[in-house]
PDB file of C-alpha atoms in Angstrom:
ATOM      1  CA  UNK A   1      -1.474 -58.741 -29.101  1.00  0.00           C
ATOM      2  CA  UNK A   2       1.002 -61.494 -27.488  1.00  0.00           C
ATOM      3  CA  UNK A   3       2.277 -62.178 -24.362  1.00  0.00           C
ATOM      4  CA  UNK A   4       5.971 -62.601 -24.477  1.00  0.00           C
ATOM      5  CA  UNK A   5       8.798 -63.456 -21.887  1.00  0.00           C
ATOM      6  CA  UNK A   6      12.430 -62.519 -21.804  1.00  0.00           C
ATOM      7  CA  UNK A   7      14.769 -64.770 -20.382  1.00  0.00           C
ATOM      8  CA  UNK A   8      18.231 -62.210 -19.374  1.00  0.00           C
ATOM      9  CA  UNK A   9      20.719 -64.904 -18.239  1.00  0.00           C
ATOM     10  CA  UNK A  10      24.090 -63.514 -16.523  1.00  0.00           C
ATOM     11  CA  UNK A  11      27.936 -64.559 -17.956  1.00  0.00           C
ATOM     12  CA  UNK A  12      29.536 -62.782 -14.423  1.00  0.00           C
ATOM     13  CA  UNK A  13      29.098 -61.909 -11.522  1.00  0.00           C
ATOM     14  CA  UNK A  14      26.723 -58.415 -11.063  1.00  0.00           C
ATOM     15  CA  UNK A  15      24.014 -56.401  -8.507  1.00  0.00           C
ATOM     16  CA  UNK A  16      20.221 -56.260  -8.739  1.00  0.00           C
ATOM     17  CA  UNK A  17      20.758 -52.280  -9.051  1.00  0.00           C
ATOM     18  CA  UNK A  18      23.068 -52.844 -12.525  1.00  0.00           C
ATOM     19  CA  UNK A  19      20.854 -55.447 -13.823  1.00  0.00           C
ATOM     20  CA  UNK A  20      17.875 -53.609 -13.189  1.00  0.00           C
ATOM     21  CA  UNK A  21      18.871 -50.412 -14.962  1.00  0.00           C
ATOM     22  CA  UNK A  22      20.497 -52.514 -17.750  1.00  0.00           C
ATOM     23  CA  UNK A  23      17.201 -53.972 -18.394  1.00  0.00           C
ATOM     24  CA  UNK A  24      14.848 -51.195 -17.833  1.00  0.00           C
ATOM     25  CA  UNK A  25      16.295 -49.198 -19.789  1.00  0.00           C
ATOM     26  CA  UNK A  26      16.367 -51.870 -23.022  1.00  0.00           C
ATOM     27  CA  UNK A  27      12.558 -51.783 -22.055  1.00  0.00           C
ATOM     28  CA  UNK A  28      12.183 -48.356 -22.098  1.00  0.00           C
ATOM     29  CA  UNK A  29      13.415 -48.008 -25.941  1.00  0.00           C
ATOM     30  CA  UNK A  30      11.232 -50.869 -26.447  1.00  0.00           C
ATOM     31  CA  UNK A  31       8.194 -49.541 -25.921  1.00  0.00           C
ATOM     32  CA  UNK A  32       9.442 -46.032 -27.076  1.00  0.00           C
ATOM     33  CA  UNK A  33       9.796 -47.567 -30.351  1.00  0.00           C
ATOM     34  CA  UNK A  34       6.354 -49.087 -30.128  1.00  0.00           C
ATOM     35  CA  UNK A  35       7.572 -53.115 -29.901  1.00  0.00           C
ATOM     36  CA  UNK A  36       6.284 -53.601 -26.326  1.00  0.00           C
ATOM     37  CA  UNK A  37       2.988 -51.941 -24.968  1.00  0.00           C
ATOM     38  CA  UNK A  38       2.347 -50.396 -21.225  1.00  0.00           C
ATOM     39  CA  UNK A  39       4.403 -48.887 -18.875  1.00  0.00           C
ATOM     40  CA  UNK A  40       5.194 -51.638 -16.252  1.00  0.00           C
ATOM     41  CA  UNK A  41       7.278 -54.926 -16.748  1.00  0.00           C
ATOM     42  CA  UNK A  42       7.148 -57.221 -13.982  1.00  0.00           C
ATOM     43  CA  UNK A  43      10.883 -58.609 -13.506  1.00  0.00           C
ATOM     44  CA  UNK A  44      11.478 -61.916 -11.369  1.00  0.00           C
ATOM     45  CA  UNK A  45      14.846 -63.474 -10.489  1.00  0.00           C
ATOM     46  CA  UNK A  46      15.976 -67.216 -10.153  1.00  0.00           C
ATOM     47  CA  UNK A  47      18.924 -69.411 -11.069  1.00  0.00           C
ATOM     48  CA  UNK A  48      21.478 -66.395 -12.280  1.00  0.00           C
ATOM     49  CA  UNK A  49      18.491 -65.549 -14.573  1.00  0.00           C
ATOM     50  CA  UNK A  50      16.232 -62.757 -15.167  1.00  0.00           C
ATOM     51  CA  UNK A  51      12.845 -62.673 -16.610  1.00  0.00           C
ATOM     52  CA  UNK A  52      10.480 -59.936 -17.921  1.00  0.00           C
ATOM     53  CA  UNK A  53       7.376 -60.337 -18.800  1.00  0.00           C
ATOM     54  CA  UNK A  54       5.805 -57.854 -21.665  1.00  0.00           C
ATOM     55  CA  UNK A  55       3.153 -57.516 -24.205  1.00  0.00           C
ATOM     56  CA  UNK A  56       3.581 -57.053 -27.999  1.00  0.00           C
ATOM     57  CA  UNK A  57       1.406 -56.005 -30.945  1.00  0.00           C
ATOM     58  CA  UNK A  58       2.366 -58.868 -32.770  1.00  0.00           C
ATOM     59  CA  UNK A  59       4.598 -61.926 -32.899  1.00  0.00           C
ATOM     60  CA  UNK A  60       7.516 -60.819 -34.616  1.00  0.00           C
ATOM     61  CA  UNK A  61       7.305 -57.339 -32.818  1.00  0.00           C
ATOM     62  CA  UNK A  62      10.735 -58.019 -31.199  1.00  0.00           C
ATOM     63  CA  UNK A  63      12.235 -59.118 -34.175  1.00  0.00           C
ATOM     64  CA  UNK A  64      15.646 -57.473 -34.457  1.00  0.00           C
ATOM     65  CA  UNK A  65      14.403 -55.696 -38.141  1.00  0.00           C
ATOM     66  CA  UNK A  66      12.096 -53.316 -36.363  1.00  0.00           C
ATOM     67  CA  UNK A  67      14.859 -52.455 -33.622  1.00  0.00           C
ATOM     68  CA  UNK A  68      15.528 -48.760 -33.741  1.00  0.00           C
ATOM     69  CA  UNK A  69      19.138 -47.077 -32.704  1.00  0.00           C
ATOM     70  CA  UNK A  70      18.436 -47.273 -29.077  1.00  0.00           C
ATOM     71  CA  UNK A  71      17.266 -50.446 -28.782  1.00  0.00           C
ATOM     72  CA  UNK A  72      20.100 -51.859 -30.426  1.00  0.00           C
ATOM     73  CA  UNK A  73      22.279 -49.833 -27.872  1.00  0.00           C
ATOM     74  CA  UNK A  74      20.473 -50.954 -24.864  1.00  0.00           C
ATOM     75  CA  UNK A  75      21.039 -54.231 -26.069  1.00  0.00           C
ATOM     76  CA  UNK A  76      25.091 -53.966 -26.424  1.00  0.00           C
ATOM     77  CA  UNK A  77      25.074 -52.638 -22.814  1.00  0.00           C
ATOM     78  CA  UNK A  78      23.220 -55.383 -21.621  1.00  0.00           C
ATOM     79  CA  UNK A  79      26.526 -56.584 -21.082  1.00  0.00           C
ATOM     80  CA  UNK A  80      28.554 -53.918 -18.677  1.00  0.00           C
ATOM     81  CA  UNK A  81      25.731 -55.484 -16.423  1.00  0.00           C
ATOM     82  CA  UNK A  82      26.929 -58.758 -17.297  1.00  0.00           C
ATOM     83  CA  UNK A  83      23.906 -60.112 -18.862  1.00  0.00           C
ATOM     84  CA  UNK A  84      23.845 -61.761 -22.873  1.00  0.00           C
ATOM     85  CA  UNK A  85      21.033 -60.930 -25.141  1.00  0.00           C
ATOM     86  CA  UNK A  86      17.569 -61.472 -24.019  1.00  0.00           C
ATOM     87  CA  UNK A  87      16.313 -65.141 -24.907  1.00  0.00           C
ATOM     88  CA  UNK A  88      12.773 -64.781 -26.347  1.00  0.00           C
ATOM     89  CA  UNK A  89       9.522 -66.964 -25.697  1.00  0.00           C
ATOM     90  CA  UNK A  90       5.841 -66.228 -26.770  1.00  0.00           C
ATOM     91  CA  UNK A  91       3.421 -67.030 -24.023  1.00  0.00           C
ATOM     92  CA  UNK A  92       0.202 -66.566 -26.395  1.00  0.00           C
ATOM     93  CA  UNK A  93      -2.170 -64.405 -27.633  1.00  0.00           C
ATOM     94  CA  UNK A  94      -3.435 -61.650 -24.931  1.00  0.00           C
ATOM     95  CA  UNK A  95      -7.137 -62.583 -25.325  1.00  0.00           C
ATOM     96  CA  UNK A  96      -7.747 -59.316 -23.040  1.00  0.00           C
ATOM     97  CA  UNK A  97      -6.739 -56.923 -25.772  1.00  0.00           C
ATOM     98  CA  UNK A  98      -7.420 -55.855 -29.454  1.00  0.00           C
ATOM     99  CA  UNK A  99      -5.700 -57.753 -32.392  1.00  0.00           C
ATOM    100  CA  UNK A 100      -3.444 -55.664 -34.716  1.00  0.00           C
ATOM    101  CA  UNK A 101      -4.215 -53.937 -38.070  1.00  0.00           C
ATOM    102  CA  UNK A 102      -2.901 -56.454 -40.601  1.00  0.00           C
ATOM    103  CA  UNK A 103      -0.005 -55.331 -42.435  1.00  0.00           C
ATOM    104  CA  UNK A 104      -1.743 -54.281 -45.823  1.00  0.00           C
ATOM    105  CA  UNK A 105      -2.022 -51.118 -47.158  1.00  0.00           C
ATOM    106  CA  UNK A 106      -4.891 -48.717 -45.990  1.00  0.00           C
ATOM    107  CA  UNK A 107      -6.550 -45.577 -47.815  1.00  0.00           C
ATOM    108  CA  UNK A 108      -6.424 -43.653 -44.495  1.00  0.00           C
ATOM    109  CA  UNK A 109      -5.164 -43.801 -40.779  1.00  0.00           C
ATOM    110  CA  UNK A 110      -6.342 -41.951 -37.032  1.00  0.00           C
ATOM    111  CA  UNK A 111      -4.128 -40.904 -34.407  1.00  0.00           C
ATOM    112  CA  UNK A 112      -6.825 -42.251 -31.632  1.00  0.00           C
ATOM    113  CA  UNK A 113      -6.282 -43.201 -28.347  1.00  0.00           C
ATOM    114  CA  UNK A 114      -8.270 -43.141 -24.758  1.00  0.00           C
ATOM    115  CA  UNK A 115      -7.173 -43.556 -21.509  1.00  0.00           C
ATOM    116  CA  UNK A 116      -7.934 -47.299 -21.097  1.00  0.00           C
ATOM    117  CA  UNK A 117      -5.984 -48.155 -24.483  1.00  0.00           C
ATOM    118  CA  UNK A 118      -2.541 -49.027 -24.127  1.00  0.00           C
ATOM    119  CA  UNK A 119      -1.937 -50.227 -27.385  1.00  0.00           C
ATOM    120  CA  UNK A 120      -0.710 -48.213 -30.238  1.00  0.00           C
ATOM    121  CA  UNK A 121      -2.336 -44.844 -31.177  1.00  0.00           C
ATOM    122  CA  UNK A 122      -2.677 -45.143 -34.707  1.00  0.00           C
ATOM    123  CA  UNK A 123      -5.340 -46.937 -36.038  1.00  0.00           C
ATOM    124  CA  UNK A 124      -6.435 -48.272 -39.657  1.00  0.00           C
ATOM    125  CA  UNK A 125      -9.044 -45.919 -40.799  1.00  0.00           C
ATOM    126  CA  UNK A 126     -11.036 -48.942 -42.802  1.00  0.00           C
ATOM    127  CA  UNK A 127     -11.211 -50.935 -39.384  1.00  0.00           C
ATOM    128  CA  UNK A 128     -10.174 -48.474 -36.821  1.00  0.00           C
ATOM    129  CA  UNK A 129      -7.588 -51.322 -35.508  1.00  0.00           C
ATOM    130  CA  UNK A 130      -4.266 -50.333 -33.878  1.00  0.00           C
ATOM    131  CA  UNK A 131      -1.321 -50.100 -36.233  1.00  0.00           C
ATOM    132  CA  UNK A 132       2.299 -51.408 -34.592  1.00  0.00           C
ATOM    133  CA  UNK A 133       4.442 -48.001 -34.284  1.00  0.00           C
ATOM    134  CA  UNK A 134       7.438 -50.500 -35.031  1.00  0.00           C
ATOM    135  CA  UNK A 135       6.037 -51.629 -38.448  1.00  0.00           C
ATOM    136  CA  UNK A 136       6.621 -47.234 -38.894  1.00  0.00           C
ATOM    137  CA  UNK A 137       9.534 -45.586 -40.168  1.00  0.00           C
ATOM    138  CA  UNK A 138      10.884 -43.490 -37.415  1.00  0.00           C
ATOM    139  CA  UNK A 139       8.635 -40.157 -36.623  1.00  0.00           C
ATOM    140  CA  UNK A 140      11.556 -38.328 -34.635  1.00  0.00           C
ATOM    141  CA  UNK A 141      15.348 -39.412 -34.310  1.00  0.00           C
ATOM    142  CA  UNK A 142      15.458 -42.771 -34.714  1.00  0.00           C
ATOM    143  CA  UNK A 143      12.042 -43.992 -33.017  1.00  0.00           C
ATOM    144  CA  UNK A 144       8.712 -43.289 -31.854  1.00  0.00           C
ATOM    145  CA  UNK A 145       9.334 -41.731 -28.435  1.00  0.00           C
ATOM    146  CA  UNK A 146       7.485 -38.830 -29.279  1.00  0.00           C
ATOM    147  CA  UNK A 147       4.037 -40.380 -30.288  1.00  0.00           C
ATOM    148  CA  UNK A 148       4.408 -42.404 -27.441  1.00  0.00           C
ATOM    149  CA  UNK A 149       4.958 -39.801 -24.831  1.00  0.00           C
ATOM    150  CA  UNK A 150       2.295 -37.340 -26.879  1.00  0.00           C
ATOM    151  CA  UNK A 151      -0.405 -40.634 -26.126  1.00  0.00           C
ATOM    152  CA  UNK A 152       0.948 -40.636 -22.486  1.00  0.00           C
ATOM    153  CA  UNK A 153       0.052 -36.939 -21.810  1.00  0.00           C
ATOM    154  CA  UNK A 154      -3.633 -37.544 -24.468  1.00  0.00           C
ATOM    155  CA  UNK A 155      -4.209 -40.487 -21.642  1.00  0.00           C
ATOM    156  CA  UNK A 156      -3.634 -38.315 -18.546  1.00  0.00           C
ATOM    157  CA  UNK A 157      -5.791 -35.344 -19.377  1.00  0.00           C
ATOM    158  CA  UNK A 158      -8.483 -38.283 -20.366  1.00  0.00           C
ATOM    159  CA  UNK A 159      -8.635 -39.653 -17.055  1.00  0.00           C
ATOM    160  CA  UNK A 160      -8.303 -36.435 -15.079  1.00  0.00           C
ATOM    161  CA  UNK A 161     -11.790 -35.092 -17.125  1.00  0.00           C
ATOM    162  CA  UNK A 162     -13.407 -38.950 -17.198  1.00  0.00           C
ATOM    163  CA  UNK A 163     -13.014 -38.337 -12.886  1.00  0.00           C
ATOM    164  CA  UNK A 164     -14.640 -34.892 -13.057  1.00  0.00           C
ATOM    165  CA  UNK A 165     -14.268 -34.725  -9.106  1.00  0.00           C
ATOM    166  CA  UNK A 166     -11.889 -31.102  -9.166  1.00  0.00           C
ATOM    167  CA  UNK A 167     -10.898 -28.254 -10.697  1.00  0.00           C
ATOM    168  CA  UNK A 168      -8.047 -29.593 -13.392  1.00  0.00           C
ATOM    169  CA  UNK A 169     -10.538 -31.332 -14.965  1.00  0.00           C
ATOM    170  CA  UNK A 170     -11.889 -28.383 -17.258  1.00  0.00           C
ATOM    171  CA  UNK A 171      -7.668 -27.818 -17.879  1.00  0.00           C
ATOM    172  CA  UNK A 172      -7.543 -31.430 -18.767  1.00  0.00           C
ATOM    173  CA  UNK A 173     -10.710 -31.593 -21.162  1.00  0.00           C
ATOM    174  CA  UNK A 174      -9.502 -28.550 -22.732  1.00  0.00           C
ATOM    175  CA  UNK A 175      -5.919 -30.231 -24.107  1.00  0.00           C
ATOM    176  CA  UNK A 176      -8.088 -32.605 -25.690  1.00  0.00           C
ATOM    177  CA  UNK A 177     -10.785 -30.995 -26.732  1.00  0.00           C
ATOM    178  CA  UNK A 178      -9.564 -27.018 -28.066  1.00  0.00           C
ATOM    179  CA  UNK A 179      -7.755 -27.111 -31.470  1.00  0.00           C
ATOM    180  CA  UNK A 180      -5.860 -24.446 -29.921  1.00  0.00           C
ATOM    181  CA  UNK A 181      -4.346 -26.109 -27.063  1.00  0.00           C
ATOM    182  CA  UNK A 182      -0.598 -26.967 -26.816  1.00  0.00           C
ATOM    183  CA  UNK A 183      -1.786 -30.712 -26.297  1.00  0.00           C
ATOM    184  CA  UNK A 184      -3.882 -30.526 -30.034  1.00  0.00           C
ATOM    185  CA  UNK A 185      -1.178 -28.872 -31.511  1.00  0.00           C
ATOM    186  CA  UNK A 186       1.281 -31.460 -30.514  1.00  0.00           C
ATOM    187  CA  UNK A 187      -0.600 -34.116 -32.295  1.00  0.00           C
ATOM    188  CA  UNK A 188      -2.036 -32.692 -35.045  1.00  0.00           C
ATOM    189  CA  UNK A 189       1.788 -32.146 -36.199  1.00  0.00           C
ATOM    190  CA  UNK A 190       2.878 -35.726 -35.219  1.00  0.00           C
ATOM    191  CA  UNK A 191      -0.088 -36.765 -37.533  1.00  0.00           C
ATOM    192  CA  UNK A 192       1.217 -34.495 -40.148  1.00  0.00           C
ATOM    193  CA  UNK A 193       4.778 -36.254 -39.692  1.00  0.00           C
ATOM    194  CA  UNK A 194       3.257 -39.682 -39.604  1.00  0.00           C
ATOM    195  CA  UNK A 195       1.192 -38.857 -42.964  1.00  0.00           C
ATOM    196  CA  UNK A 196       4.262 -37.179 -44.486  1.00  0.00           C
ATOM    197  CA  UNK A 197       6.215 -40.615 -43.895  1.00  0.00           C
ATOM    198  CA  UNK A 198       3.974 -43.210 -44.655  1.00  0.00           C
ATOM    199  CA  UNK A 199       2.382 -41.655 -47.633  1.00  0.00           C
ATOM    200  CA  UNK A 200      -0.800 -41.991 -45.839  1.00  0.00           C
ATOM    201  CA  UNK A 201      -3.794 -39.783 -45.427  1.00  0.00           C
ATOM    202  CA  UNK A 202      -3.568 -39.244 -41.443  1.00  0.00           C
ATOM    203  CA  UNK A 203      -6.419 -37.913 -39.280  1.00  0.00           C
ATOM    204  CA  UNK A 204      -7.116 -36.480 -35.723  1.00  0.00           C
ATOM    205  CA  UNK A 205      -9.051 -36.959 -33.205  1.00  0.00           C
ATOM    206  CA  UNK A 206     -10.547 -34.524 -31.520  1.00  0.00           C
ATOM    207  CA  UNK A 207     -12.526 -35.520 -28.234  1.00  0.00           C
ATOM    208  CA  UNK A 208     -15.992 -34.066 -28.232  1.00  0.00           C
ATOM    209  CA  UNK A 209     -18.071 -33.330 -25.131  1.00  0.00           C
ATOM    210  CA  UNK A 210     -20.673 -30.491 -24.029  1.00  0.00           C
ATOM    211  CA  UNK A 211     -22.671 -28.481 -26.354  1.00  0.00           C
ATOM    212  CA  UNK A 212     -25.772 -26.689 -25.666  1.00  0.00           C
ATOM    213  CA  UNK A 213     -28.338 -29.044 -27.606  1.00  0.00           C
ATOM    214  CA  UNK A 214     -27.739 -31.707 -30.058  1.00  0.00           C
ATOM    215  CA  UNK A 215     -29.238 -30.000 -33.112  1.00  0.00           C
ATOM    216  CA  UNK A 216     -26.695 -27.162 -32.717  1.00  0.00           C
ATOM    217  CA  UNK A 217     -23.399 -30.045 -32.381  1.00  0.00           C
ATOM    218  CA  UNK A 218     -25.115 -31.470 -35.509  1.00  0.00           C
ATOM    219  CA  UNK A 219     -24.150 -28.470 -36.997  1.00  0.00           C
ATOM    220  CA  UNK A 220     -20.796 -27.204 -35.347  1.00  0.00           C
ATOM    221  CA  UNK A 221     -17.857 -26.946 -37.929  1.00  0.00           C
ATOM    222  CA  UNK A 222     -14.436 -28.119 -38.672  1.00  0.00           C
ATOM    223  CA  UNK A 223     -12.607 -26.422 -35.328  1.00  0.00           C
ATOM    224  CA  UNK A 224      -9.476 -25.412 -37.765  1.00  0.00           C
ATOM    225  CA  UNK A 225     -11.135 -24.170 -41.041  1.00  0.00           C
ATOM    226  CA  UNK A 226     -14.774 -23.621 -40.093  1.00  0.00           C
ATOM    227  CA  UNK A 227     -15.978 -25.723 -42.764  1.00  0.00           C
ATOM    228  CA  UNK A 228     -19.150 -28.395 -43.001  1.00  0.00           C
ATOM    229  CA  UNK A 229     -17.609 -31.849 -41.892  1.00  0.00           C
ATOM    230  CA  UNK A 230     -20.623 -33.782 -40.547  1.00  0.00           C
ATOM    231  CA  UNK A 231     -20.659 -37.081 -42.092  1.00  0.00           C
ATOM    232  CA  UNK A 232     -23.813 -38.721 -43.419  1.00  0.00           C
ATOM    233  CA  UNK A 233     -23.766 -41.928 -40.816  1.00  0.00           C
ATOM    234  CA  UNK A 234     -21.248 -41.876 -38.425  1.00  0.00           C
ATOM    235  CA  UNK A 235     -17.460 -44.002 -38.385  1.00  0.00           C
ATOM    236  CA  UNK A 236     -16.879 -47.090 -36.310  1.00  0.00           C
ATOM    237  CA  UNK A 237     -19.822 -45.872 -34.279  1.00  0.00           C
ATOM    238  CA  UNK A 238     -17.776 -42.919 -32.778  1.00  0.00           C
ATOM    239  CA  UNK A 239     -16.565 -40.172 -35.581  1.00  0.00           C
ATOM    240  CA  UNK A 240     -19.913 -38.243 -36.710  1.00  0.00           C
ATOM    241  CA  UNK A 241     -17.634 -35.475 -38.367  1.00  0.00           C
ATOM    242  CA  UNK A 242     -14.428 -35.473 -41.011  1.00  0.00           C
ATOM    243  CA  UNK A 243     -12.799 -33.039 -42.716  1.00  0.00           C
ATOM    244  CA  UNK A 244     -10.399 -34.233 -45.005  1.00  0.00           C
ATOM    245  CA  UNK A 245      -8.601 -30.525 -45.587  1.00  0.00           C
ATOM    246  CA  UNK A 246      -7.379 -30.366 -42.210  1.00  0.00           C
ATOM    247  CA  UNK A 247      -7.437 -33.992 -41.388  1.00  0.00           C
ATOM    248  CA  UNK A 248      -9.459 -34.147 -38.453  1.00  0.00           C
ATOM    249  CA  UNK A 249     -12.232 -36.344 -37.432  1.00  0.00           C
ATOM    250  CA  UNK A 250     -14.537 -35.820 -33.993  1.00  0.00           C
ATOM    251  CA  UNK A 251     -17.411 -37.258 -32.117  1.00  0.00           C
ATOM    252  CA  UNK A 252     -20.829 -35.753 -31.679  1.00  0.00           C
ATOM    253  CA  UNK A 253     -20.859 -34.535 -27.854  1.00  0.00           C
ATOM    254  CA  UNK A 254     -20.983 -37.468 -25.434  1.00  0.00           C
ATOM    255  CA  UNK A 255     -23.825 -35.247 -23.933  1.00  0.00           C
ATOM    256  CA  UNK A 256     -26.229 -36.098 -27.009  1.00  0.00           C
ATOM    257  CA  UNK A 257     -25.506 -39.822 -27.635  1.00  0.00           C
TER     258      UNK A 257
END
């Protein structure tokens, strides 16, 4: 992933307030259409110029080719704030964070994501590597807002059960854990979208944790079909299970590793 900066330089006269919602908001469908990764971008002013500073899968991930309808309209009202496009430096390589998937095709794919990630959910099943969203055609009018948002809610019920100090966390661990829970449901279908698009077999995850023994998780079945999924030697070191009907992969219980 890369460090970029955008330079926002003023033609007119304007306010703080318009030129901060101008270019929040061209943020905002930035990283709802998976070209820019987090949920804060520092902004600093100087010299009738604005700059933000963000982080990108890749180099070209602002490249106006992967720009999806709103982006491209956040950019045209850039001006009733009085500001011209966004000039466009790369800083580097984040050497904090995980390198893309390279671009090449891939015999399957994971919807995967934990609450320290903020990179994209969908990884290459061969390397387990985080795919762009942008590189994507578009899961749901026009971008990727809803995968995004889906890994947003995925992150918060993570953290809430990782504390385990109060009472929400058994709700919390349940969205992420019961193949029955509005949260599973959610994305298992914006898998099925994903793998419907891009041709590509598209797993998963389901977050494993409890059990009464480890011989008996060894044995538990696929949560949708009840069929045998345990694989012979686990995936990446974290899926022991895969069933390739319902295209879901899982961990055996954190309790037992």
């Amino acid at each position: 992933m890369y460090v970029v900066e955008l330079t926002f330089e003023c033609f007119d006269d304007t306010t703080v307030s318009a030129v901060d919602l101008a270019v929040n908001g061209l943020m905002d469908a930035l990283r709802y259409n998976g070209q820019v990764l987090g949920r804060e971008f520092p902004m600093v002013m100087g010299d009738g110029q604005f700059h933000v500073r963000a982080v990108c899968p890749e180099k070209d991930s602002l490249n106006p080719k992967f720009h999806s309808p709103q982006v491209a309209l956040k950019i045209r009202q850039l001006s009733e704030a009085s500001l011209l496009s966004p000039k466009l430096k790369v800083l580097g390589r984040d050497i904090n964070s995980e390198a893309s998937a390279e671009d090449t095709p891939r015999s399957w794919q994971v919807l995967y994501t934990t609450y320290v990630h903020t990179c994209s959910p969908l990884r290459c099943g061969e390397t387990l590597l985080p795919i762009p969203l942008h590189r994507l055609p578009a899961t749901f009018n026009g971008d990727h807002k809803a995968v995004v948002k889906w890994q947003t809610e995925w992150q918060a019920c993570d953290e809430i059960q990782m504390a385990g100090s109060f009472n929400a966390e058994y709700a919390a661990l349940a969205e992420i854990q019961d193949a029955d829970s509005r949260l599973f449901r959610k994305g298992w279908d914006i898998r099925g979208r994903i793998e419907y698009l891009t041709k590509v077999p598209t797993y998963y995850y389901q977050y494993r944790v409890g059990g009464e023994s480890a011989e008996s998780e060894l044995e538990r079945k696929c949560p949708k079909c009840g069929g045998d999924w345990r694989l012979d030697s686990p995936l990446h070191d974290v899926f022991h299970f895969k069933c390739d009907d319902c295209r879901i992969v899982s961990n055996l219980s954190w309790d037992f590793q």
